[in-house]
Every structure is written in structure tokens, then in C-alpha cells.
CSV table of C-alpha atoms in Angstrom, one decimal:
chain,number,residue,atom,x,y,z
N,1,UNK,CA,-101.8,-10.9,-22.2
N,2,UNK,CA,-101.5,-11.5,-18.4
N,3,UNK,CA,-98.0,-11.5,-17.5
N,4,UNK,CA,-96.0,-8.0,-17.4
N,5,UNK,CA,-92.3,-7.7,-16.4
N,6,UNK,CA,-91.5,-4.2,-15.5
N,7,UNK,CA,-87.9,-2.8,-15.6
N,8,UNK,CA,-87.3,-0.4,-12.8
N,9,UNK,CA,-89.3,0.7,-9.7
N,10,UNK,CA,-89.3,4.5,-9.8
N,11,UNK,CA,-92.5,6.5,-10.2
N,12,UNK,CA,-93.3,5.4,-13.6
N,13,UNK,CA,-92.5,1.6,-13.0
N,14,UNK,CA,-94.3,1.7,-10.0
N,15,UNK,CA,-97.5,3.5,-11.1
N,16,UNK,CA,-97.7,1.2,-14.1
N,17,UNK,CA,-97.3,-2.0,-11.9
N,18,UNK,CA,-100.0,-0.6,-9.2
N,19,UNK,CA,-102.6,0.0,-12.0
N,20,UNK,CA,-101.9,-3.2,-13.8
N,21,UNK,CA,-101.9,-5.3,-10.6
N,22,UNK,CA,-105.2,-3.8,-9.6
N,23,UNK,CA,-106.5,-4.6,-13.0
N,24,UNK,CA,-105.6,-8.4,-12.4
N,25,UNK,CA,-102.4,-8.7,-14.4
N,26,UNK,CA,-99.6,-10.7,-13.0
N,27,UNK,CA,-96.9,-7.9,-12.6
N,28,UNK,CA,-93.2,-8.4,-11.6
N,29,UNK,CA,-91.1,-5.2,-10.9
N,30,UNK,CA,-87.5,-5.8,-11.5
N,31,UNK,CA,-85.3,-3.1,-9.7
N,32,UNK,CA,-81.6,-3.2,-9.1
N,33,UNK,CA,-81.4,-0.8,-6.1
N,34,UNK,CA,-82.9,-1.0,-2.7
N,35,UNK,CA,-85.6,1.3,-1.7
N,36,UNK,CA,-85.5,3.9,-0.1
N,37,UNK,CA,-82.7,5.1,-2.3
N,38,UNK,CA,-81.5,8.7,-3.3
N,39,UNK,CA,-82.9,10.4,-6.7
N,40,UNK,CA,-82.7,14.1,-8.0
N,41,UNK,CA,-85.8,15.5,-9.0
N,42,UNK,CA,-87.6,16.8,-6.0
N,43,UNK,CA,-89.9,19.3,-7.5
N,44,UNK,CA,-93.4,18.0,-8.6
N,45,UNK,CA,-96.2,19.3,-10.7
N,46,UNK,CA,-100.2,19.5,-9.7
N,47,UNK,CA,-101.2,17.4,-12.4
N,48,UNK,CA,-99.6,14.6,-11.0
N,49,UNK,CA,-101.5,14.3,-7.8
N,50,UNK,CA,-104.7,13.9,-9.7
N,51,UNK,CA,-103.5,10.9,-11.5
N,52,UNK,CA,-101.9,9.2,-8.4
N,53,UNK,CA,-105.1,9.9,-6.4
N,54,UNK,CA,-107.4,8.6,-9.0
N,55,UNK,CA,-105.7,5.6,-10.1
N,56,UNK,CA,-103.8,4.4,-6.9
N,57,UNK,CA,-105.7,6.1,-4.2
N,58,UNK,CA,-102.6,7.4,-2.4
N,59,UNK,CA,-103.3,11.1,-2.2
N,60,UNK,CA,-104.1,11.0,1.8
N,61,UNK,CA,-100.8,8.8,2.0
N,62,UNK,CA,-98.5,11.1,0.2
N,63,UNK,CA,-100.3,14.1,2.0
N,64,UNK,CA,-99.4,12.7,5.4
N,65,UNK,CA,-95.4,12.4,4.5
N,66,UNK,CA,-94.8,16.1,5.5
N,67,UNK,CA,-93.4,17.0,2.1
N,68,UNK,CA,-93.0,20.8,1.5
N,69,UNK,CA,-95.9,22.5,-0.2
N,70,UNK,CA,-95.2,24.2,-3.9
N,71,UNK,CA,-97.7,27.0,-4.8
N,72,UNK,CA,-95.8,27.8,-8.0
N,73,UNK,CA,-92.2,29.0,-8.8
N,74,UNK,CA,-90.3,32.1,-8.5
N,75,UNK,CA,-87.8,33.1,-11.2
N,76,UNK,CA,-84.9,35.6,-11.7
N,77,UNK,CA,-84.9,35.3,-15.4
N,78,UNK,CA,-84.9,37.4,-18.4
N,79,UNK,CA,-84.1,41.0,-19.1
N,80,UNK,CA,-85.0,42.2,-15.6
N,81,UNK,CA,-83.3,40.7,-12.4
N,82,UNK,CA,-86.5,41.4,-10.4
N,83,UNK,CA,-88.1,38.3,-9.3
N,84,UNK,CA,-91.5,37.3,-10.6
N,85,UNK,CA,-93.6,34.2,-10.2
N,86,UNK,CA,-95.8,31.6,-11.7
N,87,UNK,CA,-98.6,30.7,-9.5
N,88,UNK,CA,-100.6,27.4,-10.3
N,89,UNK,CA,-103.9,28.8,-8.9
N,90,UNK,CA,-105.4,32.0,-10.6
N,91,UNK,CA,-107.3,32.8,-7.1
N,92,UNK,CA,-103.9,32.8,-5.3
N,93,UNK,CA,-102.4,35.0,-7.9
N,94,UNK,CA,-105.2,37.3,-7.6
N,95,UNK,CA,-105.1,37.3,-3.8
N,96,UNK,CA,-101.3,37.9,-3.8
N,97,UNK,CA,-101.9,41.1,-6.2
N,98,UNK,CA,-104.7,42.4,-4.0
N,99,UNK,CA,-102.4,42.7,-0.9
N,100,UNK,CA,-100.6,40.6,1.7
N,101,UNK,CA,-101.7,37.4,2.3
N,102,UNK,CA,-100.9,35.3,5.7
N,103,UNK,CA,-99.3,32.0,6.1
N,104,UNK,CA,-102.8,31.0,7.6
N,105,UNK,CA,-104.7,32.3,4.7
N,106,UNK,CA,-102.3,30.6,2.2
N,107,UNK,CA,-102.9,27.0,3.6
N,108,UNK,CA,-106.7,27.7,4.4
N,109,UNK,CA,-107.5,28.8,0.8
N,110,UNK,CA,-107.6,25.5,-0.8
N,111,UNK,CA,-105.3,26.7,-3.5
N,112,UNK,CA,-103.8,24.3,-6.3
N,113,UNK,CA,-100.6,23.2,-5.2
N,114,UNK,CA,-98.2,20.3,-5.3
N,115,UNK,CA,-95.3,19.2,-3.1
N,116,UNK,CA,-91.6,19.4,-3.2
N,117,UNK,CA,-90.5,16.0,-1.9
N,118,UNK,CA,-87.5,13.8,-0.7
N,119,UNK,CA,-87.5,11.4,-3.8
N,120,UNK,CA,-86.1,8.5,-1.5
N,121,UNK,CA,-89.5,8.7,0.5
N,122,UNK,CA,-91.9,9.8,-2.3
N,123,UNK,CA,-90.6,6.7,-4.6
N,124,UNK,CA,-90.8,4.4,-1.7
N,125,UNK,CA,-94.4,5.2,-1.1
N,126,UNK,CA,-95.4,4.6,-4.9
N,127,UNK,CA,-93.4,1.4,-4.7
N,128,UNK,CA,-95.2,0.2,-1.5
N,129,UNK,CA,-98.5,1.1,-3.4
N,130,UNK,CA,-97.5,-1.3,-6.2
N,131,UNK,CA,-96.7,-4.2,-3.7
N,132,UNK,CA,-100.1,-3.6,-1.9
N,133,UNK,CA,-101.9,-3.7,-5.2
N,134,UNK,CA,-100.5,-7.1,-5.8
N,135,UNK,CA,-97.1,-6.5,-7.8
N,136,UNK,CA,-94.2,-8.6,-7.0
N,137,UNK,CA,-90.9,-6.6,-6.5
N,138,UNK,CA,-87.8,-8.4,-7.0
N,139,UNK,CA,-84.0,-7.3,-6.4
N,140,UNK,CA,-82.6,-7.9,-9.9
N,141,UNK,CA,-80.7,-6.1,-12.5
N,142,UNK,CA,-81.9,-6.8,-16.2
N,143,UNK,CA,-79.2,-6.6,-18.6
N,144,UNK,CA,-81.1,-7.4,-21.9
N,145,UNK,CA,-84.3,-8.2,-23.4
N,146,UNK,CA,-85.3,-11.6,-24.8
N,147,UNK,CA,-86.4,-11.7,-28.4
N,148,UNK,CA,-88.0,-14.5,-30.5
N,149,UNK,CA,-87.4,-15.2,-34.0
N,150,UNK,CA,-90.3,-12.8,-35.1
N,151,UNK,CA,-88.7,-9.9,-33.4
N,152,UNK,CA,-91.2,-9.8,-30.3
N,153,UNK,CA,-90.0,-9.2,-26.6
N,154,UNK,CA,-90.8,-12.3,-24.6
N,155,UNK,CA,-88.8,-11.7,-21.5
N,156,UNK,CA,-85.6,-10.5,-20.0
N,157,UNK,CA,-82.1,-11.6,-18.7
N,158,UNK,CA,-80.9,-10.7,-15.4
N,159,UNK,CA,-77.3,-10.0,-14.3
N,160,UNK,CA,-77.3,-13.4,-12.4
N,161,UNK,CA,-78.3,-15.2,-15.7
N,162,UNK,CA,-81.8,-15.8,-15.1
N,163,UNK,CA,-84.3,-15.8,-18.1
N,164,UNK,CA,-87.5,-14.7,-17.1
N,165,UNK,CA,-90.5,-14.9,-19.6
N,166,UNK,CA,-93.3,-12.4,-20.0
N,167,UNK,CA,-96.2,-11.5,-22.4
N,168,UNK,CA,-95.2,-7.9,-22.3
N,169,UNK,CA,-92.2,-5.8,-21.0
N,170,UNK,CA,-92.4,-2.3,-19.8
N,171,UNK,CA,-88.7,-0.5,-19.8
N,172,UNK,CA,-89.0,2.0,-17.0
N,173,UNK,CA,-85.1,2.0,-16.5
N,174,UNK,CA,-84.7,5.8,-16.4
N,175,UNK,CA,-81.9,7.2,-18.3
N,176,UNK,CA,-80.3,3.7,-18.8
N,177,UNK,CA,-82.8,3.2,-21.5
N,178,UNK,CA,-82.1,-0.4,-21.5
N,179,UNK,CA,-84.4,-1.2,-24.5
N,180,UNK,CA,-83.8,1.7,-26.4
N,181,UNK,CA,-80.1,1.4,-26.4
N,182,UNK,CA,-80.4,-2.4,-27.0
N,183,UNK,CA,-82.5,-1.6,-30.2
N,184,UNK,CA,-80.4,1.6,-30.9
N,185,UNK,CA,-83.3,3.9,-30.9
N,186,UNK,CA,-81.6,6.4,-28.6
N,187,UNK,CA,-81.8,10.1,-30.3
N,188,UNK,CA,-80.2,12.8,-28.4
N,189,UNK,CA,-81.6,16.4,-28.6
N,190,UNK,CA,-78.0,18.2,-29.4
N,191,UNK,CA,-79.2,21.8,-28.5
N,192,UNK,CA,-80.5,20.9,-25.0
N,193,UNK,CA,-77.5,19.2,-23.4
N,194,UNK,CA,-76.5,20.2,-19.8
N,195,UNK,CA,-75.5,18.6,-16.7
N,196,UNK,CA,-76.3,19.2,-12.9
N,197,UNK,CA,-74.4,19.4,-9.7
N,198,UNK,CA,-76.3,19.4,-6.6
N,199,UNK,CA,-76.2,19.2,-2.9
N,200,UNK,CA,-78.5,19.7,0.0
N,201,UNK,CA,-78.5,22.3,2.8
N,202,UNK,CA,-80.2,22.6,6.2
N,203,UNK,CA,-81.4,25.8,7.8
N,204,UNK,CA,-81.8,27.8,4.6
N,205,UNK,CA,-84.4,30.6,4.2
N,206,UNK,CA,-86.8,31.3,1.4
N,207,UNK,CA,-88.1,34.0,-0.9
N,208,UNK,CA,-89.5,37.1,0.7
N,209,UNK,CA,-93.1,37.2,1.7
N,210,UNK,CA,-95.6,34.6,2.4
N,211,UNK,CA,-94.4,32.2,-0.4
N,212,UNK,CA,-91.3,31.9,1.5
N,213,UNK,CA,-90.5,28.2,1.4
N,214,UNK,CA,-93.7,27.3,-0.4
N,215,UNK,CA,-92.2,27.8,-3.9
N,216,UNK,CA,-89.3,26.6,-6.2
N,217,UNK,CA,-86.7,29.4,-6.8
N,218,UNK,CA,-84.8,29.5,-10.1
N,219,UNK,CA,-82.0,31.9,-10.8
N,220,UNK,CA,-80.0,32.5,-13.9
N,221,UNK,CA,-76.2,32.9,-13.9
N,222,UNK,CA,-73.8,33.5,-16.7
N,223,UNK,CA,-72.9,29.8,-16.7
N,224,UNK,CA,-76.6,28.6,-16.7
N,225,UNK,CA,-79.0,28.5,-13.9
N,226,UNK,CA,-79.5,27.5,-10.3
N,227,UNK,CA,-82.2,25.8,-8.4
N,228,UNK,CA,-83.4,26.3,-4.8
N,229,UNK,CA,-86.0,23.6,-3.7
N,230,UNK,CA,-87.3,23.3,-0.2
N,231,UNK,CA,-88.1,19.5,0.5
N,232,UNK,CA,-89.1,19.9,3.8
N,233,UNK,CA,-89.4,22.3,6.5
N,234,UNK,CA,-85.6,22.4,7.2
N,235,UNK,CA,-84.0,20.7,4.1
N,236,UNK,CA,-83.5,22.4,0.5
N,237,UNK,CA,-82.1,21.0,-2.6
N,238,UNK,CA,-79.7,23.3,-4.4
N,239,UNK,CA,-78.2,22.8,-7.7
N,240,UNK,CA,-76.3,24.4,-10.9
N,241,UNK,CA,-77.3,23.3,-14.5
N,242,UNK,CA,-74.6,24.1,-16.8
N,243,UNK,CA,-73.0,22.8,-20.2
N,244,UNK,CA,-69.9,21.7,-18.3
N,245,UNK,CA,-69.5,17.8,-18.9
N,246,UNK,CA,-68.3,17.0,-15.6
N,247,UNK,CA,-69.0,17.5,-11.8
N,248,UNK,CA,-68.3,21.1,-10.8
N,249,UNK,CA,-65.5,21.6,-8.2
N,250,UNK,CA,-66.7,22.7,-4.7
N,251,UNK,CA,-65.2,26.1,-5.2
N,252,UNK,CA,-66.7,26.7,-8.7
N,253,UNK,CA,-70.2,25.4,-7.3
N,254,UNK,CA,-70.2,27.7,-4.3
N,255,UNK,CA,-69.1,30.7,-6.5
N,256,UNK,CA,-72.1,30.2,-8.9
N,257,UNK,CA,-74.4,29.6,-5.9
N,258,UNK,CA,-73.2,32.7,-4.4
N,259,UNK,CA,-73.5,34.6,-7.5
N,260,UNK,CA,-77.4,33.5,-7.8
N,261,UNK,CA,-78.0,35.3,-4.6
N,262,UNK,CA,-79.9,32.3,-2.9
N,263,UNK,CA,-81.3,32.7,0.7
N,264,UNK,CA,-78.7,30.5,2.2
N,265,UNK,CA,-77.2,32.7,4.9
N,266,UNK,CA,-76.8,30.6,8.1
N,267,UNK,CA,-77.4,27.4,6.2
N,268,UNK,CA,-75.1,24.4,6.4
N,269,UNK,CA,-74.2,21.9,3.5
N,270,UNK,CA,-75.2,18.5,4.7
N,271,UNK,CA,-74.0,16.2,1.9
N,272,UNK,CA,-71.0,16.3,-0.5
N,273,UNK,CA,-71.6,17.5,-4.0
N,274,UNK,CA,-73.6,14.9,-6.7
N,275,UNK,CA,-73.7,15.1,-10.3
N,276,UNK,CA,-76.3,14.2,-12.9
N,277,UNK,CA,-76.3,14.2,-16.8
N,278,UNK,CA,-79.4,16.0,-18.1
N,279,UNK,CA,-78.8,15.2,-21.8
N,280,UNK,CA,-82.5,15.8,-23.2
N,281,UNK,CA,-83.3,13.0,-25.8
N,282,UNK,CA,-85.9,10.8,-27.4
N,283,UNK,CA,-86.1,7.6,-29.2
N,284,UNK,CA,-87.1,6.9,-32.8
N,285,UNK,CA,-89.7,4.2,-31.5
N,286,UNK,CA,-91.3,4.3,-28.1
N,287,UNK,CA,-93.2,0.8,-28.4
N,288,UNK,CA,-92.9,-2.4,-30.6
N,289,UNK,CA,-93.9,-5.9,-30.4
N,290,UNK,CA,-94.1,-7.1,-26.6
N,291,UNK,CA,-92.5,-3.7,-25.4
N,292,UNK,CA,-92.8,-0.1,-24.7
N,293,UNK,CA,-90.5,2.6,-23.2
N,294,UNK,CA,-91.8,4.6,-20.2
N,295,UNK,CA,-90.7,7.9,-18.5
N,296,UNK,CA,-87.0,8.8,-18.6
N,297,UNK,CA,-86.5,5.5,-20.4
N,298,UNK,CA,-88.7,7.0,-23.4
N,299,UNK,CA,-87.6,10.6,-23.3
N,300,UNK,CA,-85.8,12.8,-21.2
N,301,UNK,CA,-86.6,16.6,-21.0
N,302,UNK,CA,-84.4,19.5,-19.9
N,303,UNK,CA,-85.0,19.9,-16.1
N,304,UNK,CA,-86.1,23.6,-16.2
N,305,UNK,CA,-90.0,22.4,-16.5
N,306,UNK,CA,-89.5,20.1,-13.4
N,307,UNK,CA,-91.8,17.5,-15.4
N,308,UNK,CA,-89.8,14.3,-14.9
N,309,UNK,CA,-91.8,12.6,-12.4
N,310,UNK,CA,-95.2,13.9,-13.9
N,311,UNK,CA,-94.0,12.5,-17.4
N,312,UNK,CA,-93.3,9.2,-16.0
N,313,UNK,CA,-96.6,8.9,-13.9
N,314,UNK,CA,-98.7,10.1,-16.6
N,315,UNK,CA,-97.1,7.8,-19.1
N,316,UNK,CA,-97.4,4.9,-16.6
N,317,UNK,CA,-101.3,5.5,-16.5
N,318,UNK,CA,-101.5,5.5,-20.4
N,319,UNK,CA,-99.1,2.4,-20.7
N,320,UNK,CA,-101.5,0.5,-18.2
N,321,UNK,CA,-104.5,1.5,-20.1
N,322,UNK,CA,-102.9,0.5,-23.5
N,323,UNK,CA,-102.3,-3.1,-22.0
N,324,UNK,CA,-105.9,-3.2,-20.6
N,325,UNK,CA,-107.0,-2.5,-24.3
N,326,UNK,CA,-105.2,-5.2,-25.5
N,327,UNK,CA,-106.4,-7.7,-23.1
N,328,UNK,CA,-110.0,-6.9,-24.0
N,329,UNK,CA,-109.3,-7.3,-27.6
N,330,UNK,CA,-107.7,-4.3,-29.1
N,331,UNK,CA,-104.9,-4.9,-31.8
N,332,UNK,CA,-101.8,-4.6,-29.9
N,333,UNK,CA,-99.9,-2.5,-32.7
N,334,UNK,CA,-103.0,0.0,-32.4
N,335,UNK,CA,-103.2,0.5,-28.7
N,336,UNK,CA,-99.3,0.8,-28.4
N,337,UNK,CA,-99.5,3.3,-31.3
N,338,UNK,CA,-102.0,5.4,-29.4
N,339,UNK,CA,-99.7,5.3,-26.5
N,340,UNK,CA,-96.6,6.3,-28.4
N,341,UNK,CA,-98.3,9.3,-30.0
N,342,UNK,CA,-99.7,10.6,-26.6
N,343,UNK,CA,-96.3,10.3,-25.2
N,344,UNK,CA,-94.4,11.8,-28.1
N,345,UNK,CA,-97.1,14.7,-28.0
N,346,UNK,CA,-96.4,15.8,-24.4
N,347,UNK,CA,-92.6,15.4,-24.8
N,348,UNK,CA,-92.6,17.9,-27.8
N,349,UNK,CA,-95.0,20.2,-26.0
N,350,UNK,CA,-92.3,20.3,-23.1
N,351,UNK,CA,-89.4,20.5,-25.5
N,352,UNK,CA,-90.8,23.0,-27.4
N,353,UNK,CA,-91.5,25.2,-24.2
N,354,UNK,CA,-88.0,24.6,-23.0
N,355,UNK,CA,-86.7,25.9,-26.0
N,356,UNK,CA,-88.8,29.0,-25.6
N,357,UNK,CA,-87.7,29.4,-22.1
N,358,UNK,CA,-84.0,29.4,-22.8
N,359,UNK,CA,-84.4,31.3,-26.2
N,360,UNK,CA,-86.1,34.2,-24.7
N,361,UNK,CA,-83.3,35.1,-21.9
N,362,UNK,CA,-81.7,37.8,-23.3
N,363,UNK,CA,-80.2,39.3,-20.4
N,364,UNK,CA,-77.3,36.7,-19.5
N,365,UNK,CA,-73.8,36.5,-21.5
N,366,UNK,CA,-71.7,33.4,-21.0
N,367,UNK,CA,-71.1,30.1,-23.0
N,368,UNK,CA,-74.3,28.6,-21.6
N,369,UNK,CA,-76.7,31.3,-23.1
N,370,UNK,CA,-74.6,31.9,-26.3
N,371,UNK,CA,-75.0,28.0,-27.0
N,372,UNK,CA,-78.9,28.7,-26.9
N,373,UNK,CA,-78.9,31.7,-29.4
N,374,UNK,CA,-79.6,29.4,-32.4
N,375,UNK,CA,-83.0,28.5,-31.0
N,376,UNK,CA,-85.8,29.4,-32.9
N,377,UNK,CA,-87.5,30.9,-30.0
N,378,UNK,CA,-88.6,34.2,-31.5
N,379,UNK,CA,-91.4,32.2,-33.6
N,380,UNK,CA,-93.0,30.8,-30.5
N,381,UNK,CA,-95.4,33.1,-28.6
N,382,UNK,CA,-96.9,30.7,-26.0
N,383,UNK,CA,-98.6,33.0,-23.5
N,384,UNK,CA,-97.7,32.6,-19.8
N,385,UNK,CA,-100.9,30.9,-18.9
N,386,UNK,CA,-100.2,28.1,-21.6
N,387,UNK,CA,-96.9,27.8,-20.1
N,388,UNK,CA,-98.5,27.3,-16.4
N,389,UNK,CA,-101.2,24.8,-18.3
N,390,UNK,CA,-98.3,22.7,-19.6
N,391,UNK,CA,-95.8,22.9,-16.7
N,392,UNK,CA,-98.5,22.4,-14.1
N,393,UNK,CA,-99.2,19.0,-15.6
N,394,UNK,CA,-102.6,19.8,-16.0
N,395,UNK,CA,-102.2,19.4,-19.8
N,396,UNK,CA,-101.0,15.9,-19.2
N,397,UNK,CA,-103.7,14.8,-16.9
N,398,UNK,CA,-106.3,16.2,-19.1
N,399,UNK,CA,-105.1,14.4,-22.0
N,400,UNK,CA,-105.0,11.3,-20.0
N,401,UNK,CA,-108.4,11.4,-18.3
N,402,UNK,CA,-110.0,12.3,-21.8
N,403,UNK,CA,-108.7,9.0,-23.3
N,404,UNK,CA,-109.3,7.1,-20.1
N,405,UNK,CA,-113.0,8.2,-19.6
N,406,UNK,CA,-113.5,7.4,-23.5
N,407,UNK,CA,-112.5,3.9,-22.7
N,408,UNK,CA,-114.6,3.5,-19.6
N,409,UNK,CA,-117.6,4.7,-21.6
N,410,UNK,CA,-117.0,2.1,-24.6
N,411,UNK,CA,-116.6,-0.8,-21.8
N,412,UNK,CA,-119.7,0.3,-20.3
N,413,UNK,CA,-121.6,0.5,-23.7
N,414,UNK,CA,-120.2,-3.0,-24.7
N,415,UNK,CA,-121.1,-4.6,-21.3
N,416,UNK,CA,-124.6,-3.2,-21.8
N,417,UNK,CA,-125.1,-4.5,-25.5
N,418,UNK,CA,-125.2,-0.9,-26.6
N,419,UNK,CA,-124.0,0.0,-30.2
N,420,UNK,CA,-122.3,3.3,-29.6
N,421,UNK,CA,-122.7,4.7,-33.3
N,422,UNK,CA,-126.1,3.4,-33.4
N,423,UNK,CA,-127.0,5.3,-30.1
N,424,UNK,CA,-125.3,8.5,-31.5
N,425,UNK,CA,-127.4,8.3,-34.6
N,426,UNK,CA,-130.6,7.7,-32.8
N,427,UNK,CA,-129.9,10.8,-30.5
N,428,UNK,CA,-129.1,12.7,-33.6
N,429,UNK,CA,-132.3,12.0,-35.1
N,430,UNK,CA,-134.3,12.7,-31.9
N,431,UNK,CA,-132.8,16.4,-31.8
N,432,UNK,CA,-132.8,18.6,-28.8
N,433,UNK,CA,-135.5,18.4,-26.1
């Protein structure tokens, strides 16, 4: 297995392309849009940075882009309308509890953080890293897979009629879910349907205190919830998530934003309203002969957890590892099966927490919240720290690196001619020393 086609050059496709190209695969990314291009989903998770820096080595490049820091999130959610926070780093949480923290102390403390990013710039950095690693990036829109008589995907067909061959195809096409829909595998999550209407402001403020514009703010309203995400020193993403199946009117959008009480006094809206469908979904099958689904093309999870980019990048690292294993002799079905199980495990963990999150808001009336009353949230007792562990991306990163390190150890043993089972038996007989 040497030749890989990747449909889509977003964070998942770009990360997989960079890792596979660095490993010596012949990789071609087929992207229908010209980068940089707009994309919603600006709030990232800390675990994402660990994976990108380890596998792509672009941590310093991302740090140099001037993205807004994110040390956690502030919520107006639940029975009280008093704001409360989820902080990624326990040391910062303790420091804030002990007394005032200055902004200089905040940035000098080495606290765990991530960024809130301009996705046009962030995604372009990742795709450039794929190019630099040796991947070819083509302007092309894929319309269908090419499948042989045995049911194996052996390439793709593009909008201009080109037929491209491949040993393996990765679908990172986002919510187009090109292969999933082609094979009729898509399964909607009926209780988690929502849509988002959003725009951008210049000159907005931030939450009170030192966290200011260095956190994400989420506020519930009767019709759903509102986000406030600073993505640079001056620009802020503001959006409304509701169950309405169309873009909100300007009047209705601004009324809901005003009801949320966001710090927008003196701010100027700089773009017209945009709209995104946030239907949560998964697929009956995430991989098969010659193909796998990656990122949003595999599963889409409600945006309350800000996990979309993290899910795509972690999935890309796992997908690349699966193909490396196959090239070294692993049975393709076994390697893809492991990838699919890991992806599904993370998806279900996020879905369970999203349901818990919605089901435990008892303070807000309205259609949006009435629609969530049937969720079995009372049976879920996830502690706050477990919530932080999953939604910071540390859970996903830890899961990936456990698998990755085990694979590296096996390769080392194989190259040294060491039988791992015999080594473990010998160490057991030897006993502690």
C-alpha cells in the first residue's frame, strides 16, 4: 500500500496527508475549494496541539500566528444565571480561586491552554504543512468512489471526469460525507439536531476579570444557546444555536444575542449572517476495503463541546497509523477495525457528554429545551473533571499516544529481532530486582 488519495484538505485531511507523506506514502489531497477559505469552528482543544506538534512539528508555527489564547470556557448555564467556568489547568483554577491574577501572571504561568483561531488561516497552515511534507494538493471536486468487482474502493472520479487510481482512499470531505452517503451508511442522531446562525464583530469586550478575551463564553437562551469566541485581539465570532431549520433573520438573531447579554457594547458587526447545519450524525460503518471515513465525514457531534477540529486531527493520526501498520504487514481489516473502534469510542464519549450537558439544564423554558427533556441525562453522573478531561482533548490525545507508542515499541522489537512474548516471560521469571 503506497498510493493514497485524500478527499478534502481540512484539518483531518491535511494532518493525515502530512503524516503519511512523511512516512513515505505517495499522497494526493483533492480539495474543491481554494485556500485560505472560510470555515466555522474556531474554538480548539488543548489535546489537539500535542498531536499536531508531535506528528507535524508545527507547534511553533501555529504559536506565531497571533491566535487568541483560550484557557478554558465561561458558561451561563444551568439553574443559576451566575457565570461559572471550566479551566483547563488545575493550577490556574487554584490561582484564580486564591485571589486576583494579573494578565502578565496569566501568560507567564505556563498554564495549559489552546487557541481560538481564524479557521481560514489555521487550516491553510495545516495544508501547507502537508505540502511541505511531500503531499500533492490538487484543485479537484470528487463526485464518487471507483469500486472494483470485489467491492474494494480503488480510486475516485472527479467533477471534470478524471478517474484517479489509489491503493487507499480517505474521505475527509466534511459534512458532505461523500463515501458514507454513496454507500448509504449515514445515521442521524435525531435528538441532537440543531442549526447555527453566526457572524463576526470587531471591537467587542470580554468576560470580567483577567480571563477577559482569553476564554470562550457560552450563554443559554430560551431558543438554544449563544457562543462568544474571540479569535484575535479585535475580532470575535458570535453565533446562535437553535432547532430552527433555517438561517435566523437579522432581527431575530440580534434579539437572541441581546438576550444573552454578551459584551458587545461598542462592537461593530463586520460580516453578514452565515448559516450552518449542525445535524449530529454517525455512520453504520467507518471503514471498509480500500477506504475509511475521517473527521466530520465520519461523525459530527453537537458543537457545544468544541470538539470538531480535535476529532478530525486525532482521527487523522489514528488513520495514518492504521495505514502504516498495513504497509508493514498487518491485516487491513484488523487495522481498520481498530481505527473504527477508537473513532466510535471517542464519538460516543462526546455524544454522552453532550446529552448530559443539555439534559441537565433545568432553568430554561422554550422549544429547544423542551425537545431535550427526554434525554436520559439523570442516569449520567460524569464529574466536572471528567468533563474537562474529555472536552480538553486530553482523553483523545492519551488514547492515540497509547496506541502509537505501543506500535513504535513493537517496531523496535521487530527490528532488533526480539520476541516480545518471550521477553515478557523472561522478565516475569527474573522477578523484581
